[in-house]
XYZ file of C-alpha atoms in Angstrom:
485
model
C 194.588 -118.111 -9.852
C 193.815 -114.494 -8.944
C 192.061 -113.945 -12.271
C 189.882 -117.026 -11.875
C 188.906 -116.058 -8.341
C 188.366 -112.400 -9.128
C 185.915 -112.693 -12.021
C 182.988 -114.313 -10.170
C 183.558 -112.041 -7.171
C 183.197 -108.949 -9.342
C 180.101 -110.256 -11.115
C 178.642 -111.098 -7.725
C 179.297 -107.537 -6.526
C 177.460 -106.117 -9.540
C 174.487 -108.367 -8.755
C 174.574 -107.204 -5.117
C 174.653 -103.542 -6.158
C 171.749 -103.966 -8.557
C 169.706 -105.673 -5.842
C 170.427 -102.910 -3.312
C 169.047 -99.474 -4.248
C 168.644 -98.597 -0.540
C 170.082 -99.655 2.817
C 166.881 -101.647 3.454
C 167.364 -103.613 0.246
C 171.078 -104.140 0.953
C 170.228 -105.708 4.324
C 167.526 -107.821 2.717
C 169.996 -109.098 0.119
C 172.564 -109.810 2.842
C 169.938 -111.800 4.787
C 169.177 -113.948 1.739
C 172.846 -114.717 1.182
C 173.491 -115.553 4.837
C 170.454 -117.805 5.127
C 171.432 -119.688 1.967
C 174.692 -120.826 3.625
C 173.265 -121.793 6.983
C 173.313 -118.613 9.061
C 170.467 -118.544 11.572
C 168.615 -115.328 12.364
C 168.346 -114.310 16.019
C 166.333 -111.432 17.447
C 167.572 -108.727 19.792
C 164.130 -108.875 21.430
C 164.684 -112.452 22.632
C 167.226 -114.482 24.589
C 170.033 -115.995 22.557
C 170.972 -119.666 22.791
C 174.225 -119.820 20.889
C 176.562 -122.733 20.227
C 180.229 -122.918 19.309
C 180.672 -123.818 15.654
C 177.372 -122.220 14.626
C 176.608 -119.128 12.518
C 174.099 -116.367 13.254
C 172.919 -112.893 12.270
C 170.528 -110.204 13.458
C 169.145 -107.004 11.983
C 168.230 -103.687 13.521
C 165.654 -101.468 11.799
C 166.192 -103.661 8.723
C 168.947 -101.218 7.713
C 171.771 -102.559 9.915
C 172.890 -106.181 9.964
C 175.440 -108.041 12.099
C 176.550 -111.565 11.154
C 178.907 -113.751 13.176
C 180.375 -117.249 13.160
C 181.526 -118.746 16.467
C 184.651 -120.913 16.311
C 184.372 -124.502 17.506
C 187.183 -123.858 19.996
C 185.637 -120.659 21.285
C 185.402 -120.063 25.024
C 184.030 -116.962 26.736
C 186.628 -114.198 26.823
C 188.189 -114.984 23.450
C 188.418 -112.275 20.820
C 186.176 -111.045 18.035
C 187.595 -110.483 14.558
C 185.350 -107.916 12.959
C 184.942 -106.012 9.711
C 182.676 -102.986 9.951
C 181.180 -101.101 7.011
C 178.006 -99.166 6.254
C 174.890 -99.696 4.156
C 173.861 -96.084 3.475
C 174.919 -93.678 0.725
C 174.163 -90.007 0.000
C 170.773 -89.678 -1.667
C 167.572 -87.642 -1.925
C 164.881 -88.782 0.524
C 161.214 -87.875 0.288
C 159.992 -85.321 2.794
C 157.144 -86.187 5.219
C 155.007 -83.866 3.103
C 156.239 -84.370 -0.459
C 153.366 -82.807 -2.393
C 154.606 -79.809 -4.415
C 152.678 -78.241 -7.314
C 154.255 -75.392 -9.283
C 153.817 -73.969 -12.769
C 151.571 -76.791 -13.913
C 153.902 -79.540 -12.693
C 153.635 -82.127 -9.948
C 156.975 -82.214 -8.140
C 158.207 -84.355 -5.265
C 159.665 -82.656 -2.213
C 162.956 -84.233 -1.178
C 165.605 -83.595 1.453
C 169.314 -84.179 1.009
C 170.816 -87.093 2.937
C 174.557 -86.962 3.513
C 177.104 -84.971 1.555
C 176.187 -85.836 -2.007
C 177.494 -84.287 -5.203
C 173.998 -83.014 -5.916
C 174.738 -81.577 -9.338
C 175.216 -85.155 -10.570
C 171.542 -85.908 -9.841
C 170.308 -83.626 -12.601
C 169.050 -85.130 -15.885
C 169.118 -88.698 -14.545
C 166.258 -91.161 -14.998
C 165.059 -91.530 -11.418
C 162.697 -93.863 -9.602
C 161.720 -94.583 -5.986
C 162.727 -97.308 -3.525
C 162.629 -97.854 0.209
C 160.206 -99.238 2.748
C 156.499 -98.730 3.335
C 154.315 -99.404 6.375
C 151.111 -101.031 5.082
C 147.826 -101.613 6.915
C 146.469 -105.144 6.495
C 143.177 -106.616 7.627
C 142.254 -110.273 7.795
C 139.215 -111.683 9.556
C 138.513 -108.326 11.112
C 141.979 -108.168 12.658
C 144.150 -105.211 11.665
C 147.950 -105.443 11.538
C 150.749 -103.368 10.058
C 153.618 -104.721 7.992
C 156.959 -103.392 6.812
C 157.334 -103.932 3.057
C 160.211 -103.159 0.755
C 159.357 -101.242 -2.386
C 161.177 -100.627 -5.607
C 159.671 -99.175 -8.763
C 161.865 -100.408 -11.612
C 160.957 -97.937 -14.349
C 161.977 -94.266 -14.312
C 159.153 -92.055 -13.027
C 160.920 -88.789 -12.144
C 163.615 -86.427 -13.359
C 165.379 -83.285 -12.132
C 165.863 -81.216 -15.297
C 168.676 -78.698 -15.578
C 168.083 -75.146 -16.705
C 169.020 -74.466 -20.332
C 172.346 -72.678 -20.734
C 170.575 -69.864 -22.614
C 168.666 -69.021 -19.413
C 171.711 -69.200 -17.146
C 174.396 -66.878 -18.480
C 175.820 -66.025 -15.065
C 179.593 -65.806 -14.699
C 179.623 -68.063 -11.633
C 178.523 -71.136 -13.581
C 176.031 -73.760 -12.468
C 175.263 -73.588 -8.743
C 172.704 -75.813 -7.083
C 170.262 -74.466 -4.516
C 169.340 -77.608 -2.606
C 165.944 -76.237 -1.597
C 164.644 -74.852 -4.881
C 166.487 -76.727 -7.633
C 166.464 -80.330 -6.401
C 162.797 -81.157 -6.916
C 162.122 -84.125 -9.210
C 159.302 -83.674 -11.724
C 156.732 -86.472 -11.405
C 154.127 -85.380 -13.961
C 152.298 -82.399 -15.403
C 149.184 -81.356 -13.523
C 146.832 -81.864 -16.487
C 147.986 -85.429 -17.179
C 147.870 -86.319 -13.495
C 144.298 -85.009 -13.310
C 143.222 -87.025 -16.332
C 144.717 -90.186 -14.861
C 143.378 -89.712 -11.348
C 141.475 -92.688 -9.994
C 139.363 -92.880 -6.859
C 139.403 -96.399 -5.429
C 136.245 -98.260 -6.424
C 134.730 -95.367 -8.386
C 136.638 -95.522 -11.655
C 138.068 -92.458 -13.447
C 137.218 -89.021 -12.163
C 136.092 -86.447 -14.685
C 138.557 -83.706 -15.487
C 138.060 -80.401 -13.707
C 139.639 -77.177 -14.826
C 139.619 -75.536 -11.395
C 143.097 -74.643 -10.210
C 142.632 -76.111 -6.736
C 142.144 -79.590 -8.241
C 139.362 -80.543 -5.763
C 136.085 -82.164 -6.733
C 132.899 -82.652 -4.797
C 132.936 -86.431 -5.170
C 136.639 -86.910 -4.392
C 137.617 -88.722 -1.218
C 140.137 -86.596 0.647
C 142.501 -88.228 3.152
C 145.373 -86.971 5.229
C 147.806 -88.719 2.911
C 146.273 -87.035 -0.132
C 147.096 -83.730 1.542
C 150.695 -84.810 2.198
C 151.532 -86.625 -1.040
C 150.304 -86.515 -4.626
C 147.495 -89.036 -5.138
C 149.277 -90.108 -8.330
C 152.351 -91.003 -6.286
C 150.274 -92.976 -3.785
C 148.579 -94.837 -6.629
C 151.971 -95.805 -8.038
C 153.114 -97.085 -4.650
C 149.863 -98.977 -4.013
C 149.984 -100.604 -7.442
C 153.523 -101.803 -6.770
C 152.626 -103.142 -3.309
C 149.300 -104.699 -4.294
C 147.296 -102.662 -1.786
C 144.955 -99.679 -1.742
C 146.385 -96.147 -1.444
C 144.455 -95.709 1.814
C 146.336 -98.694 3.290
C 149.683 -96.909 3.025
C 150.345 -95.598 6.540
C 153.861 -94.180 6.193
C 157.069 -94.694 4.271
C 160.802 -93.987 3.989
C 161.499 -93.617 0.296
C 164.390 -92.203 -1.668
C 165.099 -91.255 -5.242
C 167.273 -93.802 -7.072
C 169.049 -93.870 -10.404
C 167.610 -96.494 -12.749
C 170.865 -97.055 -14.668
C 172.219 -100.447 -13.586
C 175.654 -101.115 -12.151
C 178.016 -102.738 -14.639
C 181.567 -103.743 -15.506
C 182.849 -101.157 -17.969
C 185.815 -99.359 -19.500
C 187.668 -100.019 -22.745
C 189.383 -103.025 -21.142
C 186.544 -103.880 -18.728
C 188.714 -102.811 -15.790
C 186.162 -100.608 -13.990
C 182.857 -100.865 -12.210
C 180.483 -97.985 -12.908
C 177.773 -97.773 -10.272
C 176.023 -95.736 -7.663
C 176.518 -96.518 -3.961
C 180.001 -98.028 -4.249
C 180.590 -95.989 -1.111
C 179.981 -98.104 0.784
C 178.196 -101.146 -0.631
C 181.441 -102.284 -2.249
C 183.093 -102.734 1.148
C 179.869 -104.132 2.623
C 179.753 -106.779 -0.085
C 183.461 -107.685 0.061
C 183.363 -108.114 3.841
C 180.116 -110.109 3.741
C 181.330 -112.429 0.988
C 184.668 -112.884 2.771
C 182.864 -113.927 5.960
C 180.556 -116.307 4.102
C 183.411 -117.944 2.206
C 185.627 -118.103 5.317
C 182.883 -120.010 7.163
C 181.302 -122.024 4.346
C 182.731 -125.481 5.100
C 182.187 -127.656 8.147
C 185.935 -127.527 8.745
C 186.130 -123.716 8.410
C 185.577 -123.126 12.123
C 187.253 -126.312 13.366
C 190.405 -124.596 14.675
C 188.903 -121.152 15.282
C 188.947 -120.018 18.914
C 187.415 -116.591 18.278
C 184.319 -115.136 16.651
C 184.364 -113.915 13.065
C 181.972 -111.019 12.507
C 180.736 -108.502 9.942
C 178.755 -105.441 11.081
C 177.095 -103.285 8.427
C 175.683 -100.099 9.957
C 173.229 -97.510 8.729
C 173.612 -93.695 8.962
C 177.400 -93.419 8.603
C 176.960 -90.685 6.016
C 175.219 -88.463 8.585
C 177.395 -89.143 11.635
C 176.242 -92.586 12.868
C 174.201 -91.133 15.737
C 171.082 -93.285 15.589
C 169.710 -96.464 17.132
C 171.066 -98.416 14.158
C 174.255 -96.428 13.587
C 177.788 -97.250 14.697
C 177.381 -94.620 17.413
C 174.689 -96.731 19.088
C 175.422 -99.525 21.612
C 174.703 -102.115 18.887
C 178.288 -103.368 18.577
C 179.029 -103.489 22.301
C 175.668 -105.125 22.956
C 176.382 -107.816 20.367
C 179.823 -108.582 21.822
C 178.350 -108.743 25.322
C 175.438 -110.983 24.405
C 177.627 -113.433 22.517
C 180.187 -113.608 25.341
C 177.522 -113.902 28.023
C 175.884 -116.777 26.166
C 178.879 -118.846 27.272
C 179.475 -117.503 30.783
C 177.630 -115.904 33.677
C 180.624 -113.668 34.460
C 179.722 -110.306 32.925
C 183.270 -108.989 33.337
C 184.637 -111.424 30.791
C 183.503 -109.256 27.878
C 186.035 -106.603 28.909
C 188.860 -109.110 28.401
C 187.332 -110.218 25.094
C 187.352 -106.663 23.747
C 191.085 -106.319 24.467
C 191.710 -109.463 22.423
C 189.521 -108.258 19.558
C 190.244 -106.372 16.348
C 188.152 -104.238 13.992
C 188.751 -103.507 10.329
C 186.788 -100.349 9.536
C 186.197 -100.688 5.797
C 185.073 -97.582 3.919
C 185.957 -96.603 0.363
C 189.027 -94.396 -0.170
C 189.853 -91.487 -2.482
C 191.891 -92.620 -5.478
C 194.291 -90.217 -7.163
C 192.349 -88.204 -9.763
C 194.386 -87.586 -12.950
C 192.751 -84.179 -13.491
C 193.302 -83.016 -9.910
C 196.752 -84.350 -9.031
C 197.331 -81.474 -6.613
C 194.649 -82.820 -4.246
C 197.020 -85.592 -3.085
C 200.520 -85.171 -1.748
C 203.321 -86.918 -3.634
C 203.967 -89.691 -1.106
C 200.334 -90.659 -0.591
C 198.585 -91.169 -3.909
C 196.332 -94.238 -3.800
C 195.781 -95.622 -7.272
C 193.193 -97.888 -8.831
C 194.378 -101.529 -8.988
C 196.700 -100.869 -6.030
C 194.785 -102.766 -3.356
C 193.217 -101.642 -0.105
C 194.250 -98.215 1.173
C 195.319 -98.044 4.830
C 194.131 -94.660 6.122
C 196.119 -92.670 8.678
C 195.371 -89.400 10.460
C 197.320 -88.012 13.412
C 194.205 -86.211 14.655
C 192.279 -89.485 14.935
C 189.872 -88.910 12.089
C 190.944 -92.476 11.296
C 191.651 -95.001 14.062
C 194.730 -96.637 12.488
C 197.965 -96.856 14.488
C 201.296 -98.566 13.858
C 200.227 -101.819 15.531
C 196.902 -102.167 13.733
C 198.326 -101.193 10.340
C 201.224 -103.637 10.780
C 198.909 -106.528 11.631
C 196.632 -105.862 8.677
C 199.541 -105.321 6.286
C 201.246 -108.506 7.482
C 198.272 -110.560 6.318
C 198.509 -108.970 2.873
C 202.251 -109.555 2.696
C 201.831 -113.236 3.448
C 199.385 -113.614 0.550
C 201.146 -111.202 -1.820
C 198.155 -108.847 -1.844
C 199.032 -105.172 -2.534
C 198.212 -102.390 -0.066
C 198.568 -98.609 -0.155
C 198.882 -95.776 2.384
C 196.981 -92.513 2.622
C 197.040 -89.348 4.689
C 195.213 -86.195 3.663
C 197.226 -83.076 2.845
C 197.909 -80.818 5.825
C 196.074 -77.951 4.136
C 192.874 -79.946 3.541
C 190.129 -81.232 5.796
C 189.843 -84.947 6.480
C 186.699 -87.045 6.421
C 186.064 -89.809 8.932
C 184.541 -93.268 9.247
C 182.920 -95.580 11.781
C 186.471 -96.534 12.857
C 187.069 -93.802 15.476
C 183.449 -94.077 16.661
C 183.752 -97.781 17.436
C 187.355 -97.568 18.635
C 186.401 -94.950 21.237
C 182.959 -96.308 22.046
C 183.898 -99.984 22.409
C 187.619 -99.717 23.144
C 188.622 -102.070 20.346
C 191.847 -101.996 18.313
C 191.022 -100.637 14.864
C 192.523 -100.134 11.432
C 190.808 -97.933 8.844
C 190.997 -99.175 5.258
C 189.120 -98.878 1.975
C 189.291 -99.685 -1.726
C 190.237 -96.680 -3.896
C 187.532 -95.084 -6.021
C 186.771 -91.998 -8.098
C 183.642 -89.804 -8.097
C 182.906 -90.502 -4.423
C 179.392 -89.332 -3.424
C 178.335 -88.879 -7.045
C 175.153 -90.548 -8.249
C 177.510 -92.574 -10.461
C 180.869 -93.671 -9.009
C 183.694 -95.850 -10.286
C 186.298 -98.253 -8.922
C 188.590 -100.947 -10.314
C 187.727 -104.594 -10.792
C 191.139 -105.594 -9.410
C 190.539 -103.767 -6.142
C 187.303 -105.650 -5.545
C 189.265 -108.870 -5.860
C 192.104 -107.579 -3.653
C 189.634 -106.445 -0.980
C 187.783 -109.753 -0.920
C 191.013 -111.769 -0.747
C 192.453 -109.562 2.003
C 189.288 -109.720 4.120
C 188.989 -113.484 3.715
C 192.626 -113.995 4.738
C 192.035 -111.713 7.736
C 189.209 -113.918 9.000
C 191.195 -117.088 8.493
C 194.550 -116.023 9.902
C 194.305 -112.997 12.165
C 194.298 -114.872 15.490
C 197.531 -116.655 14.547
C 199.338 -113.454 13.503
C 198.021 -111.479 16.481
C 199.517 -114.011 18.913
C 203.011 -113.078 17.704
C 202.931 -109.423 18.756
C 203.066 -108.085 22.326
C 202.245 -104.492 23.240
C 200.692 -103.989 26.692
C 202.995 -106.102 28.852
């Protein structure tokens, strides 16, 4: 049974990854999937009229999405059963002024986002994706729209320096300012291909400043290569002058796929953390897909996928914002006028903070201590840290592990070595900011924060099954344990 259930889940994850080169695209893909199974979009700018037994979602900045299904037996003050993950991954984002010309090359200025393994970005076939603000005019009325953009073919590359020119004893070291500039084109080819809207090709000019008397100069031309703007405009079906602003990032063009000699792995970028985002989203959808799914549910099942985790979550759409608490309050207050009820609801609620975990690396065994070596195929890793870098405690880990035990789903434990630093997740941020019981978990993976990561097919299946069982059974298991009495 596990094999039959796991195969389509894994293929579905690969499709999700390939549709989601950026956080904006991941949210867009999530919206499509939620709408297709009857989830209704609500806006934070408007009043909510919610009903028990119904399913809803909202987005913030189009890079964070929160989906929830209200049980048919729900009454104000009942708990929320939540899985939280994040949509962002380390990447190279275009600078506000990206135009760089050096040595006869057009390069694109980028800034590092998050803690990426930047050496892995060299010699990859790169493209651009993200969102663009476009000016539109119809009947003399001007408006501005947010449009997603993705150029499929490779248009850039960050070439490494030949070994013959780098004989230093320290080996290859990346300077993030000077070495991480993608090459877009050579200056001469860009000049020959330059087009001024409505005027056809511009004649080549050998002057080094690249300016011509008949060329229309705009602010954006000064900030970005005109060739780049032409590429974006062609993709969007607009004029370069109609591009007002954008948030774009470099992306690898190699697709995600199932791989390995026995097809046991997934090779992909952005597994951290789109793998957990997908597994939690699919678990929620499948745990609420039938009319009878919410028949006996007295709580609210929820998935919250936040942006900006990789840079600390301190943004309007990050886990450090009031987004989660606001959502819990608005849902609760849709069913009561007593604003104090939400405080009781939070104490009955539970959060699974789902973020990928570090699997044991066979070439670096010393990086894990002997008793805590998460392995691929071993199921979700329950993360512990005495210094609260993870929010897990004995109660929350027991409850989450009990669900796995009931369904014979494997789990693993992890603590970082005492002589190494420990990363963190949205778990402690939400636990302290909202006051909600939290367990930190994640599927094991290798090459975390590389442009190309890997995890195990089995762990995708284990994660999905565990999350789905959590939504379906947590309220029943939680009622059997007493702590604050």
